[in-house]
Amino acid sequence: MFFIFGLRSKDKIVGSRAGHCEVCGAMAAQTLVRRTTKFSLFFVPLFPVRPARHYVMCTNCGRSRNAAREELVSA
């Protein structure tokens, strides 16, 4: 008997707004993304293994950075 288990991360787009990117400096849409990581058994996600993380992604250059608390409240 064997078990198939692992971790799975899933991204969900929470919102977006126009703003300046800190990396490329362009005025582009900044997308707020929520990433959750769950333990899965036989490809079924069961329970979260770490708190959800929030990222801001630039649609122009594709780079991401951690979201500040102020950005989470406004979304």
PDB file of C-alpha atoms in Angstrom:
ATOM      1  CA  MET A   1       0.000   0.000   0.000  1.00  0.00           C
ATOM      2  CA  PHE A   2       1.286   3.480  -0.803  1.00  0.00           C
ATOM      3  CA  PHE A   3       0.036   7.031  -0.389  1.00  0.00           C
ATOM      4  CA  ILE A   4       0.261   9.890  -2.849  1.00  0.00           C
ATOM      5  CA  PHE A   5       0.657  13.152  -0.933  1.00  0.00           C
ATOM      6  CA  GLY A   6       2.219  16.571  -1.336  1.00  0.00           C
ATOM      7  CA  LEU A   7       1.749  20.327  -1.202  1.00  0.00           C
ATOM      8  CA  ARG A   8      -0.208  22.400  -3.679  1.00  0.00           C
ATOM      9  CA  SER A   9      -0.155  26.185  -4.075  1.00  0.00           C
ATOM     10  CA  LYS A  10      -3.047  27.982  -5.698  1.00  0.00           C
ATOM     11  CA  ASP A  11      -3.216  31.639  -6.771  1.00  0.00           C
ATOM     12  CA  LYS A  12      -6.403  33.694  -6.776  1.00  0.00           C
ATOM     13  CA  ILE A  13      -6.671  37.208  -8.217  1.00  0.00           C
ATOM     14  CA  VAL A  14      -8.237  39.449  -5.576  1.00  0.00           C
ATOM     15  CA  GLY A  15      -8.255  42.754  -7.466  1.00  0.00           C
ATOM     16  CA  SER A  16      -6.269  45.182  -9.580  1.00  0.00           C
ATOM     17  CA  ARG A  17      -5.618  48.895  -9.894  1.00  0.00           C
ATOM     18  CA  ALA A  18      -3.466  51.226 -11.958  1.00  0.00           C
ATOM     19  CA  GLY A  19      -0.167  52.286 -10.427  1.00  0.00           C
ATOM     20  CA  HIS A  20       3.562  52.696 -10.933  1.00  0.00           C
ATOM     21  CA  CYS A  21       5.669  49.545 -10.865  1.00  0.00           C
ATOM     22  CA  GLU A  22       8.658  49.675  -8.495  1.00  0.00           C
ATOM     23  CA  VAL A  23      10.732  47.487 -10.851  1.00  0.00           C
ATOM     24  CA  CYS A  24      10.099  48.774 -14.394  1.00  0.00           C
ATOM     25  CA  GLY A  25       8.699  52.217 -13.482  1.00  0.00           C
ATOM     26  CA  ALA A  26       5.826  51.977 -15.959  1.00  0.00           C
ATOM     27  CA  MET A  27       2.269  53.053 -15.250  1.00  0.00           C
ATOM     28  CA  ALA A  28       0.447  49.711 -15.561  1.00  0.00           C
ATOM     29  CA  ALA A  29      -2.194  47.617 -13.843  1.00  0.00           C
ATOM     30  CA  GLN A  30      -1.023  46.136 -10.542  1.00  0.00           C
ATOM     31  CA  THR A  31      -2.803  42.869  -9.713  1.00  0.00           C
ATOM     32  CA  LEU A  32      -3.259  41.695  -6.112  1.00  0.00           C
ATOM     33  CA  VAL A  33      -2.847  37.908  -5.860  1.00  0.00           C
ATOM     34  CA  ARG A  34      -3.610  35.659  -2.862  1.00  0.00           C
ATOM     35  CA  ARG A  35      -1.569  32.433  -2.668  1.00  0.00           C
ATOM     36  CA  THR A  36      -2.645  29.534  -0.456  1.00  0.00           C
ATOM     37  CA  THR A  37      -0.674  26.331   0.126  1.00  0.00           C
ATOM     38  CA  LYS A  38      -2.527  23.176   1.152  1.00  0.00           C
ATOM     39  CA  PHE A  39      -1.596  19.605   1.998  1.00  0.00           C
ATOM     40  CA  SER A  40      -3.093  17.167  -0.502  1.00  0.00           C
ATOM     41  CA  LEU A  41      -3.712  13.438  -0.293  1.00  0.00           C
ATOM     42  CA  PHE A  42      -4.487  11.553  -3.510  1.00  0.00           C
ATOM     43  CA  PHE A  43      -4.649  14.936  -5.325  1.00  0.00           C
ATOM     44  CA  VAL A  44      -7.400  16.250  -3.000  1.00  0.00           C
ATOM     45  CA  PRO A  45      -6.447  19.425  -1.077  1.00  0.00           C
ATOM     46  CA  LEU A  46      -7.255  18.879   2.601  1.00  0.00           C
ATOM     47  CA  PHE A  47      -6.006  21.658   4.895  1.00  0.00           C
ATOM     48  CA  PRO A  48      -3.768  24.735   4.708  1.00  0.00           C
ATOM     49  CA  VAL A  49      -0.170  24.300   5.873  1.00  0.00           C
ATOM     50  CA  ARG A  50       0.721  28.006   6.036  1.00  0.00           C
ATOM     51  CA  PRO A  51      -1.171  31.286   6.197  1.00  0.00           C
ATOM     52  CA  ALA A  52      -2.234  32.852   2.915  1.00  0.00           C
ATOM     53  CA  ARG A  53       0.300  35.231   1.348  1.00  0.00           C
ATOM     54  CA  HIS A  54      -0.519  38.273  -0.753  1.00  0.00           C
ATOM     55  CA  TYR A  55       1.528  39.509  -3.712  1.00  0.00           C
ATOM     56  CA  VAL A  56       1.295  42.464  -6.097  1.00  0.00           C
ATOM     57  CA  MET A  57       2.115  41.606  -9.723  1.00  0.00           C
ATOM     58  CA  CYS A  58       2.858  44.100 -12.477  1.00  0.00           C
ATOM     59  CA  THR A  59       1.075  43.327 -15.753  1.00  0.00           C
ATOM     60  CA  ASN A  60       3.795  45.117 -17.751  1.00  0.00           C
ATOM     61  CA  CYS A  61       6.958  43.313 -16.594  1.00  0.00           C
ATOM     62  CA  GLY A  62       5.432  40.344 -14.714  1.00  0.00           C
ATOM     63  CA  ARG A  63       7.489  40.861 -11.548  1.00  0.00           C
ATOM     64  CA  SER A  64       5.894  40.351  -8.159  1.00  0.00           C
ATOM     65  CA  ARG A  65       6.521  41.706  -4.681  1.00  0.00           C
ATOM     66  CA  ASN A  66       4.999  41.204  -1.244  1.00  0.00           C
ATOM     67  CA  ALA A  67       1.902  43.315  -0.661  1.00  0.00           C
ATOM     68  CA  ALA A  68       1.917  45.947   2.058  1.00  0.00           C
ATOM     69  CA  ARG A  69      -0.897  45.973   4.642  1.00  0.00           C
ATOM     70  CA  GLU A  70      -2.279  49.235   3.199  1.00  0.00           C
ATOM     71  CA  GLU A  71      -2.721  47.563  -0.203  1.00  0.00           C
ATOM     72  CA  LEU A  72      -4.659  44.690   1.369  1.00  0.00           C
ATOM     73  CA  VAL A  73      -7.094  47.026   3.132  1.00  0.00           C
ATOM     74  CA  SER A  74      -7.833  49.066   0.007  1.00  0.00           C
ATOM     75  CA  ALA A  75      -8.565  45.957  -2.109  1.00  0.00           C
TER      76      ALA A  75
END
